[in-house]
mmCIF file of C-alpha atoms in Angstrom:
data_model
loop_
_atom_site.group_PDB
_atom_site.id
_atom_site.type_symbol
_atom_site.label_atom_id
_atom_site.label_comp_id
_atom_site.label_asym_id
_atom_site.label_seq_id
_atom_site.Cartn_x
_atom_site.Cartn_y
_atom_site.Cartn_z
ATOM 1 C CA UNK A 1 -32.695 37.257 76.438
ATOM 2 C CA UNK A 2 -30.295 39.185 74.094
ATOM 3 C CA UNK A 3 -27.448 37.312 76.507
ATOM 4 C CA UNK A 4 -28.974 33.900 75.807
ATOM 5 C CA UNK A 5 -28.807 34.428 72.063
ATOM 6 C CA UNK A 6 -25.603 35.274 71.735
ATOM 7 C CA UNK A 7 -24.266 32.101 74.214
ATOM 8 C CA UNK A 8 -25.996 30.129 72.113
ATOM 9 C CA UNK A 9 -24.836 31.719 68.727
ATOM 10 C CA UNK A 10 -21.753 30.886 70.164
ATOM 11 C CA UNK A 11 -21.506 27.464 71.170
ATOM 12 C CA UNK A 12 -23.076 26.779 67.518
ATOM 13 C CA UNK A 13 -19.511 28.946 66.023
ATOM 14 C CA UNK A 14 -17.679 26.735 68.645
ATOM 15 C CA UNK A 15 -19.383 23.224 67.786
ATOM 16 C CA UNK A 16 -18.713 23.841 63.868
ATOM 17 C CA UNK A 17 -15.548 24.618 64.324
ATOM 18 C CA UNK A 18 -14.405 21.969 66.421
ATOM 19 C CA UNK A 19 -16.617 19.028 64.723
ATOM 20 C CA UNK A 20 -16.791 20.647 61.580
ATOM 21 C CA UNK A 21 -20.818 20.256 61.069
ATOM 22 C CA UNK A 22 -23.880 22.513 62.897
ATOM 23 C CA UNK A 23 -25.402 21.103 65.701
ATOM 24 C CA UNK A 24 -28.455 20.321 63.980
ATOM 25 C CA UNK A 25 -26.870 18.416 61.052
ATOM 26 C CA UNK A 26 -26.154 15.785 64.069
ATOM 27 C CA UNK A 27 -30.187 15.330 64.463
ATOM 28 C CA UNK A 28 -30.423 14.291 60.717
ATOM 29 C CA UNK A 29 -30.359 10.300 60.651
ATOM 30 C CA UNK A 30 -27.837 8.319 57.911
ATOM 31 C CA UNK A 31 -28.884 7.069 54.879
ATOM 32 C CA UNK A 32 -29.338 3.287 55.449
ATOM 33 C CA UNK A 33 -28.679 1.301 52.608
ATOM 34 C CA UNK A 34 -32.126 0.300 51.865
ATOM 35 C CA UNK A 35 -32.574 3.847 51.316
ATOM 36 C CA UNK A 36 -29.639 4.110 49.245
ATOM 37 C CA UNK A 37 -30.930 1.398 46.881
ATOM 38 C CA UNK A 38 -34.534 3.111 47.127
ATOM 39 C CA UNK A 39 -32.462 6.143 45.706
ATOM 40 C CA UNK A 40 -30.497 4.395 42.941
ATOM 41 C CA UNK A 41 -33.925 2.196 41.813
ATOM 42 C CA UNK A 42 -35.150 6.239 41.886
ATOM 43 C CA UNK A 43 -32.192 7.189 39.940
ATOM 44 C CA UNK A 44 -31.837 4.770 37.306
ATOM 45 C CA UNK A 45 -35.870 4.398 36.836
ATOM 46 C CA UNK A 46 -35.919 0.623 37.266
ATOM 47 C CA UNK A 47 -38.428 -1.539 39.198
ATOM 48 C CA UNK A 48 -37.693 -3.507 42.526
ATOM 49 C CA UNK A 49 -37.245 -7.058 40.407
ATOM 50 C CA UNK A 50 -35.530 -5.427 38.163
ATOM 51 C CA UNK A 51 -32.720 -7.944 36.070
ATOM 52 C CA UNK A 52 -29.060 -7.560 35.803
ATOM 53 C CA UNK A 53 -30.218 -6.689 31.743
ATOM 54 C CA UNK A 54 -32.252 -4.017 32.496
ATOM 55 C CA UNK A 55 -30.351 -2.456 35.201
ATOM 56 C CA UNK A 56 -27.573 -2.262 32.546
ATOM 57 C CA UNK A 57 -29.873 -0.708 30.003
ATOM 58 C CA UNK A 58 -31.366 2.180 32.283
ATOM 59 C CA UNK A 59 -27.806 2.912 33.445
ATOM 60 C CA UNK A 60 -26.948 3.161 29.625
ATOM 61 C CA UNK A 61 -29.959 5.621 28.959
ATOM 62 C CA UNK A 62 -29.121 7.805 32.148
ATOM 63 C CA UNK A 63 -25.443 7.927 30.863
ATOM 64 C CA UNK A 64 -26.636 9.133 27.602
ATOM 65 C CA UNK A 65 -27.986 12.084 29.343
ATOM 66 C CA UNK A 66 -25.676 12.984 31.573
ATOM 67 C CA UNK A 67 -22.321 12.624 30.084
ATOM 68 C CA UNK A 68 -20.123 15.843 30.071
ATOM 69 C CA UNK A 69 -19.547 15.374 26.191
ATOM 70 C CA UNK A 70 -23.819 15.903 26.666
ATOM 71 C CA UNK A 71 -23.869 18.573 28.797
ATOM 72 C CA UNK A 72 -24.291 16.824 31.973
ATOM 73 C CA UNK A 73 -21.227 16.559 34.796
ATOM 74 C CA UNK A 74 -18.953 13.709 35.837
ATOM 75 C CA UNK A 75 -20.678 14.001 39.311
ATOM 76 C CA UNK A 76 -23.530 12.899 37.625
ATOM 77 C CA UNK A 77 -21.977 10.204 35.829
ATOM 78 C CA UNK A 78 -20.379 8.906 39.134
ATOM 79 C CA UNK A 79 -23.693 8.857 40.870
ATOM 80 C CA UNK A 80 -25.559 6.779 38.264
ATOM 81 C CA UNK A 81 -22.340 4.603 38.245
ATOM 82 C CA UNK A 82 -22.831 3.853 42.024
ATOM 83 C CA UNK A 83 -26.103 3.280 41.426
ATOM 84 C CA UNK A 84 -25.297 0.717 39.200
ATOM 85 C CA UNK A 85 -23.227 -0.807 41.036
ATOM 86 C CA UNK A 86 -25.275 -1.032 44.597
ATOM 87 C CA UNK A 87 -28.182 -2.422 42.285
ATOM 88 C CA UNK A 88 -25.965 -4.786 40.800
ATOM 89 C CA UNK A 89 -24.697 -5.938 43.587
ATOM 90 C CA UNK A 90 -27.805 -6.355 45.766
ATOM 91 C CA UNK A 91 -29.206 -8.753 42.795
ATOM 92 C CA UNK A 92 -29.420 -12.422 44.196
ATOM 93 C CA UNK A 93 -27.238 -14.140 41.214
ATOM 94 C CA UNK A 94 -23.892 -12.075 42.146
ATOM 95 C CA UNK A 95 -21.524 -15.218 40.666
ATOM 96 C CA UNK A 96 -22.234 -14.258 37.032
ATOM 97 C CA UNK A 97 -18.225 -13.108 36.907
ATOM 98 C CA UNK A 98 -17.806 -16.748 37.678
ATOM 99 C CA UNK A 99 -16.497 -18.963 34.962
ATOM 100 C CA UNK A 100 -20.107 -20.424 33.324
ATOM 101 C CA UNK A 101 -21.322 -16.793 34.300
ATOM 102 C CA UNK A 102 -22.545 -14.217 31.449
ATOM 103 C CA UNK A 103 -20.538 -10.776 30.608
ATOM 104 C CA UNK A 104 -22.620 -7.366 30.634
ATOM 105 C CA UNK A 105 -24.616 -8.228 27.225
ATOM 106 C CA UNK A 106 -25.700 -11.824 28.602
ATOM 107 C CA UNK A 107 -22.772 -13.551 26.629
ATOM 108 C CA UNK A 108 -21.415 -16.542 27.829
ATOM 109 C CA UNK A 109 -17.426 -15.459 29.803
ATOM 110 C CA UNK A 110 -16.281 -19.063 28.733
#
């Protein structure tokens, strides 16, 4: 038994070093992206229907938090940024940088 234990112990030394992960991490599944948006609605405290407006405004508050000139870390900022972005991008009226379109405060860009 002792004999299996350390084959096994083993082959997990081998398979990190060669793949560079544990065996196990390879059963975990990848985040899909509607998890990834479930995480940055999570993140940024909006609702699903949430508007380009309000998206802005959470990400705004959450910045205010977690700025490093706040205490927080510019991992943090970067993570609410992405969030921002993925939610802004999954919303259905994308062409607002288009001429006719509206800037971040709901300005006209023309």
């Amino acid at each position: 038994m002792l004999k299996i234990a350390v084959i096994l112990l083993a082959v997990c030394v081998l398979w990190r070093w060669a793949l560079g992960s544990w065996p196990w991490e390879m059963l975990r599944s990848r985040p899909t992206r509607q998890q990834a948006i479930f995480n940055a609605r999570k993140l940024l405290r909006v609702e699903q229907g949430a508007s380009r407006q309000q998206i802005l405004a959470a990400h705004k508050r959450v910045i205010a938090t977690v700025h490093p000139d706040r205490g927080g870390s510019s991992d943090k900022v970067h993570e609410a940024n992405d969030a921002r972005d993925l939610l802004l991008g999954e919303l259905p009226d994308r062409g607002t940088d288009l001429p006719g379109g509206t800037d971040d405060r709901g300005k006209p860009l023309d």
